[in-house]
XYZ file of C-alpha atoms in Angstrom:
380
model
C 17.593 28.460 -58.213
C 20.153 25.724 -58.669
C 21.341 23.837 -55.576
C 22.754 20.455 -54.583
C 22.839 18.680 -51.220
C 23.344 15.259 -49.654
C 20.014 13.440 -49.488
C 20.896 11.628 -46.231
C 21.782 14.903 -44.488
C 18.407 16.589 -45.092
C 16.051 13.598 -45.074
C 15.297 13.563 -41.357
C 14.474 17.275 -41.249
C 12.295 17.136 -44.362
C 10.349 14.201 -42.903
C 9.723 16.163 -39.692
C 8.567 19.159 -41.708
C 6.236 17.008 -43.784
C 4.634 15.550 -40.650
C 3.061 18.894 -39.662
C 1.613 19.699 -43.087
C -2.084 19.056 -43.795
C -2.274 16.428 -46.520
C -5.535 17.361 -48.240
C -7.404 20.208 -46.572
C -6.190 23.741 -45.997
C -4.668 26.360 -48.256
C -2.053 25.214 -50.764
C 0.726 27.269 -49.126
C 0.154 25.342 -45.871
C 0.879 22.112 -47.753
C 4.116 23.559 -49.103
C 7.746 23.002 -48.205
C 9.755 26.091 -49.066
C 13.404 25.807 -50.081
C 15.477 28.935 -49.611
C 19.110 29.188 -50.691
C 21.267 32.147 -49.771
C 24.583 32.998 -48.076
C 25.937 29.432 -48.509
C 23.001 28.057 -46.502
C 20.102 25.922 -47.710
C 16.913 26.190 -45.649
C 13.808 24.003 -45.685
C 10.827 25.809 -44.131
C 7.156 25.084 -43.486
C 4.239 26.017 -41.254
C 0.743 24.717 -40.616
C -0.213 28.259 -39.507
C 0.699 27.372 -35.891
C 3.865 25.303 -35.796
C 6.869 26.600 -37.711
C 9.917 24.533 -38.669
C 13.162 25.758 -40.213
C 15.959 23.321 -41.069
C 19.413 24.585 -42.085
C 21.911 22.563 -44.108
C 25.095 23.005 -46.054
C 25.262 22.357 -49.775
C 26.314 23.736 -53.103
C 24.486 26.879 -54.206
C 25.086 27.585 -57.880
C 22.155 29.997 -58.035
C 20.385 31.289 -54.877
C 16.638 31.739 -54.696
C 13.335 30.561 -53.234
C 10.990 27.838 -54.424
C 7.847 26.248 -53.042
C 7.110 22.594 -53.647
C 4.239 20.302 -52.718
C 5.380 19.023 -49.345
C 4.127 15.467 -49.268
C 5.285 14.426 -52.745
C 8.706 15.990 -52.153
C 9.166 14.286 -48.765
C 7.985 10.925 -50.111
C 10.266 11.169 -53.138
C 13.267 12.129 -51.039
C 12.618 9.153 -48.772
C 12.693 6.761 -51.755
C 15.797 8.212 -53.390
C 19.222 6.678 -52.869
C 21.859 8.241 -50.641
C 24.064 10.778 -52.365
C 23.833 14.120 -54.117
C 20.450 15.576 -55.095
C 20.175 18.554 -57.428
C 17.190 20.933 -57.489
C 16.567 23.565 -60.123
C 13.696 25.878 -60.943
C 12.846 26.201 -64.637
C 9.671 27.603 -66.180
C 7.776 27.451 -62.879
C 8.651 23.776 -62.471
C 10.886 22.178 -59.852
C 13.316 19.726 -61.428
C 14.866 17.181 -59.067
C 17.797 15.138 -60.305
C 19.819 12.292 -58.889
C 22.357 10.624 -61.161
C 20.518 10.007 -64.442
C 17.062 10.167 -62.862
C 14.886 13.270 -63.178
C 11.568 14.247 -61.549
C 9.484 17.325 -62.349
C 6.982 18.810 -59.889
C 4.953 22.054 -60.299
C 6.243 24.907 -58.158
C 4.110 26.920 -55.729
C 3.607 30.641 -56.357
C 6.394 32.577 -54.576
C 4.063 35.372 -53.520
C 2.464 32.974 -51.034
C 5.664 32.694 -49.028
C 5.623 34.308 -45.610
C 8.732 34.797 -43.497
C 8.791 32.620 -40.393
C 9.936 33.570 -36.902
C 13.668 33.346 -36.309
C 15.113 31.861 -33.147
C 15.632 34.686 -30.601
C 19.296 34.574 -29.610
C 19.067 36.867 -26.586
C 18.544 35.014 -23.267
C 18.500 31.591 -24.947
C 19.052 28.670 -22.589
C 20.197 25.054 -22.900
C 17.996 22.294 -21.485
C 18.196 18.525 -21.553
C 15.695 17.001 -23.963
C 15.238 13.849 -21.895
C 14.411 15.913 -18.778
C 11.642 17.743 -20.641
C 10.412 14.510 -22.188
C 10.160 12.779 -18.805
C 8.325 15.759 -17.287
C 5.804 15.720 -20.147
C 5.291 11.959 -19.832
C 4.558 12.295 -16.119
C 1.644 14.707 -16.587
C 0.467 14.131 -20.163
C -2.307 11.660 -19.266
C -3.993 14.358 -17.169
C -4.277 16.844 -20.048
C -7.833 16.966 -21.395
C -8.706 16.171 -25.023
C -12.020 18.041 -25.186
C -11.290 21.494 -26.666
C -14.330 22.921 -24.870
C -12.360 22.522 -21.626
C -10.062 25.321 -22.839
C -7.106 25.700 -20.432
C -7.404 22.091 -19.270
C -6.380 20.997 -22.781
C -2.981 22.539 -22.026
C 0.233 21.618 -20.264
C 1.077 24.223 -17.644
C 4.669 25.295 -16.919
C 5.129 27.765 -14.125
C 7.559 28.799 -11.444
C 7.291 26.893 -8.184
C 7.544 28.232 -4.659
C 11.331 27.787 -4.517
C 14.027 29.463 -6.588
C 14.808 27.370 -9.652
C 11.728 25.167 -9.185
C 9.605 24.571 -12.292
C 6.211 22.886 -12.134
C 4.776 20.811 -14.971
C 1.044 20.319 -14.420
C -1.745 18.513 -16.238
C -5.302 18.976 -14.985
C -8.488 17.649 -16.568
C -10.994 17.990 -13.719
C -11.100 14.584 -11.976
C -7.305 14.070 -12.183
C -4.241 16.259 -11.720
C -0.550 15.375 -12.063
C 2.192 17.678 -10.785
C 5.893 17.132 -11.480
C 8.667 19.444 -10.291
C 12.151 19.877 -11.698
C 14.905 22.345 -10.857
C 16.788 24.520 -13.348
C 17.835 28.091 -12.529
C 18.391 29.103 -16.166
C 14.971 27.979 -17.404
C 13.334 29.387 -14.268
C 14.650 32.819 -15.256
C 12.964 32.891 -18.692
C 9.537 31.617 -17.579
C 7.138 34.543 -17.030
C 5.666 35.000 -13.576
C 2.217 33.829 -14.705
C 3.705 30.760 -16.434
C 3.038 29.423 -19.921
C 0.432 27.074 -21.385
C 1.099 24.648 -24.252
C -1.896 23.117 -26.009
C -2.005 19.309 -26.092
C -1.712 19.266 -29.899
C 1.559 21.162 -29.571
C 2.673 18.874 -26.756
C 2.164 15.939 -29.121
C 4.571 17.551 -31.586
C 7.098 18.203 -28.815
C 7.003 14.525 -27.892
C 7.942 13.644 -31.473
C 10.994 15.906 -31.684
C 12.473 15.660 -28.192
C 15.352 13.229 -27.739
C 17.919 12.642 -25.028
C 20.108 15.354 -26.555
C 20.385 18.877 -25.171
C 18.421 21.604 -26.928
C 18.408 25.386 -27.034
C 15.179 26.934 -25.787
C 13.706 30.420 -25.612
C 10.425 32.304 -25.256
C 9.438 35.371 -27.246
C 6.287 37.004 -28.635
C 4.070 34.417 -26.969
C 5.886 31.589 -28.745
C 8.109 28.728 -27.606
C 11.314 28.203 -29.598
C 13.353 25.012 -29.626
C 16.560 24.492 -31.604
C 19.024 21.638 -31.832
C 22.497 22.351 -30.489
C 23.988 22.129 -33.981
C 21.425 24.772 -35.067
C 20.245 22.617 -37.973
C 16.616 22.297 -36.809
C 14.459 25.029 -35.276
C 10.848 24.702 -34.118
C 8.492 27.482 -33.110
C 5.187 26.848 -31.313
C 2.369 29.190 -30.262
C 1.538 29.421 -26.570
C -2.047 29.333 -25.353
C -3.700 32.477 -23.986
C -6.105 30.624 -21.681
C -5.939 31.126 -17.917
C -5.018 27.915 -16.102
C -6.852 26.975 -12.871
C -5.108 28.143 -9.708
C -4.241 24.673 -8.506
C -2.158 25.963 -5.591
C -5.395 27.080 -3.940
C -6.577 23.466 -4.166
C -3.262 22.119 -2.844
C -3.341 24.491 0.126
C -6.947 23.603 0.911
C -6.256 19.872 1.200
C -2.660 20.034 2.458
C -3.634 19.119 6.029
C -6.700 16.998 5.275
C -5.179 13.962 3.515
C -4.482 12.190 6.799
C -5.667 8.632 6.108
C -2.442 7.089 4.787
C -2.246 3.781 2.906
C 1.157 2.354 1.945
C 1.571 -0.804 -0.152
C 3.509 -2.438 -2.977
C 2.805 -0.803 -6.323
C 3.202 -3.851 -8.552
C 1.041 -6.070 -6.343
C -1.723 -3.496 -6.434
C -1.501 -3.096 -10.228
C -1.739 -6.856 -10.752
C -4.711 -7.177 -8.392
C -6.590 -4.306 -10.007
C -5.880 -5.718 -13.454
C -7.592 -8.973 -12.475
C -10.463 -7.180 -10.750
C -11.077 -5.127 -13.872
C -12.387 -8.312 -15.513
C -15.374 -8.007 -13.179
C -15.967 -4.290 -13.832
C -18.940 -4.698 -16.153
C -21.093 -2.246 -14.176
C -19.273 0.591 -12.449
C -15.675 0.121 -13.699
C -14.605 0.634 -10.084
C -13.048 -1.228 -7.160
C -13.962 -1.027 -3.478
C -10.983 -0.529 -1.145
C -11.746 -1.812 2.399
C -9.046 -0.439 4.659
C -7.484 -1.808 7.840
C -4.109 -1.493 9.559
C -2.281 -4.451 7.992
C -4.340 -5.504 4.991
C -6.566 -4.096 2.316
C -9.475 -5.991 0.767
C -10.183 -5.137 -2.870
C -13.505 -6.171 -4.363
C -15.320 -5.764 -7.664
C -18.685 -6.881 -9.002
C -20.258 -7.489 -12.388
C -23.975 -8.222 -12.667
C -23.442 -10.905 -15.318
C -19.900 -11.957 -14.417
C -19.839 -12.430 -10.662
C -17.693 -11.124 -7.848
C -13.972 -10.936 -7.111
C -12.079 -10.213 -3.923
C -8.356 -9.942 -3.264
C -6.363 -9.244 -0.119
C -3.054 -7.379 -0.034
C -0.645 -6.588 2.781
C -0.357 -2.918 3.616
C 0.297 -0.318 6.256
C -2.629 1.940 7.023
C -3.554 4.501 9.617
C -6.565 6.769 9.409
C -10.291 7.120 10.080
C -11.534 6.116 6.640
C -12.752 2.509 6.441
C -13.703 2.259 2.777
C -13.351 4.118 -0.504
C -14.289 3.365 -4.121
C -11.850 4.192 -6.925
C -11.934 3.843 -10.709
C -9.965 0.677 -11.463
C -8.288 1.568 -14.756
C -7.583 5.126 -13.622
C -5.659 3.886 -10.592
C -3.661 1.435 -12.736
C -2.783 4.224 -15.163
C -1.696 6.548 -12.370
C 0.436 3.909 -10.640
C 2.285 3.100 -13.860
C 3.739 6.621 -13.912
C 5.674 6.057 -10.686
C 9.180 4.627 -10.395
C 8.720 3.710 -6.730
C 8.079 0.163 -5.593
C 6.161 1.431 -2.556
C 3.182 3.722 -3.134
C 1.468 5.952 -0.606
C -2.174 7.042 -0.872
C -3.480 9.970 1.129
C -7.266 10.028 1.629
C -9.417 12.779 3.113
C -12.910 11.355 2.663
C -15.076 9.080 0.540
C -16.040 11.945 -1.776
C -12.966 14.144 -1.366
C -9.787 14.202 -3.473
C -7.031 11.702 -2.746
C -3.359 11.797 -3.659
C -0.745 9.254 -4.677
C 2.976 9.620 -3.981
C 6.021 7.347 -4.187
C 9.079 7.180 -1.943
C 11.391 7.222 -4.987
C 9.416 9.994 -6.735
C 9.950 12.941 -4.368
C 8.942 15.613 -6.888
C 5.840 13.917 -8.248
C 2.256 13.707 -7.016
C -1.093 12.787 -8.567
C -4.500 13.881 -7.285
C -7.795 12.287 -8.291
C -11.406 11.885 -7.219
C -13.033 8.755 -5.777
C -16.321 7.318 -7.030
C -19.715 7.851 -5.408
C -21.566 4.541 -5.353
C -24.296 3.233 -3.052
C -23.013 0.060 -1.403
C -26.394 -1.697 -1.759
C -26.591 -1.073 -5.517
C -22.952 -2.032 -5.918
C -23.342 -5.561 -4.585
C -26.942 -6.514 -5.272
C -27.722 -8.428 -8.461
C -30.851 -7.329 -10.305
């Protein structure tokens, strides 16, 4: 092989490829960046056995071929080189990298270890806005579980909604669930009827690569494919085979039960809860005492003392008091764009929901806290 390319044109792709490679553990071929030159195209390829990345660039190909090179050292070297032409040759099982009068020699990886990666499926490919996907992920990500033993709850769920063109992004970890809906007829058509699940580790990689730019997207062979519009970068991710909880059964069960409605200013509530959290040395929770025009928030710490704040609100319902996890409520509220937030309660030990007037396609469900009032307020 003997090729040349512009360092600044390939640097970004090589850095992205390097980010998925294991640095120390794992088989040597999983720590390898493969360089393939043929048909006037230079490809950089790598996989960690799950994620696959292929980057395509133009360059000068004096002699086509395939080489494998230690991924981290190559990416780090490329990052430190100057802008301009870089030449790569393979001689005597060694990769020789040249720029101007500078030369670097790195051992090559055995070619027999190379395995062909999945190509982007052209049939039925769709175009989707990267910032739309990124926002949808951000809205539900905090409800995706980290504990791998929770299986499907460690995944982001994408499935068809009840309306044509409606796509539901859902994160569910047991005590919390976030549901965000968007509308796109083209993407709706390629999502299977039972939906798809994307493991949180894969979601983390998606968050790194998604920008505001449009992308090409497709599904095939139980994999998710994403490609930049200029076709220079292609990513392939495995989909999870777990079965996601049937959350629509839950939604239907409580649809008519969340009748105690509390409406108040989001920012005022966040600021109050943030102060009350200073007193959460015991239960990490806040008591909400509800009445028609004001809500009294109180917290207690056995060694700190007590705190109480009063906020204006609108409330109608039969529930007089409920206890919620302070930090959890703050986190949930921060995902809304609305200035006014509406809580729907069904009981002191039943799920509640949060909605916003300027977030019509977004809802969060969570569980209150069970605490004896006597033990909550009495110092030992």
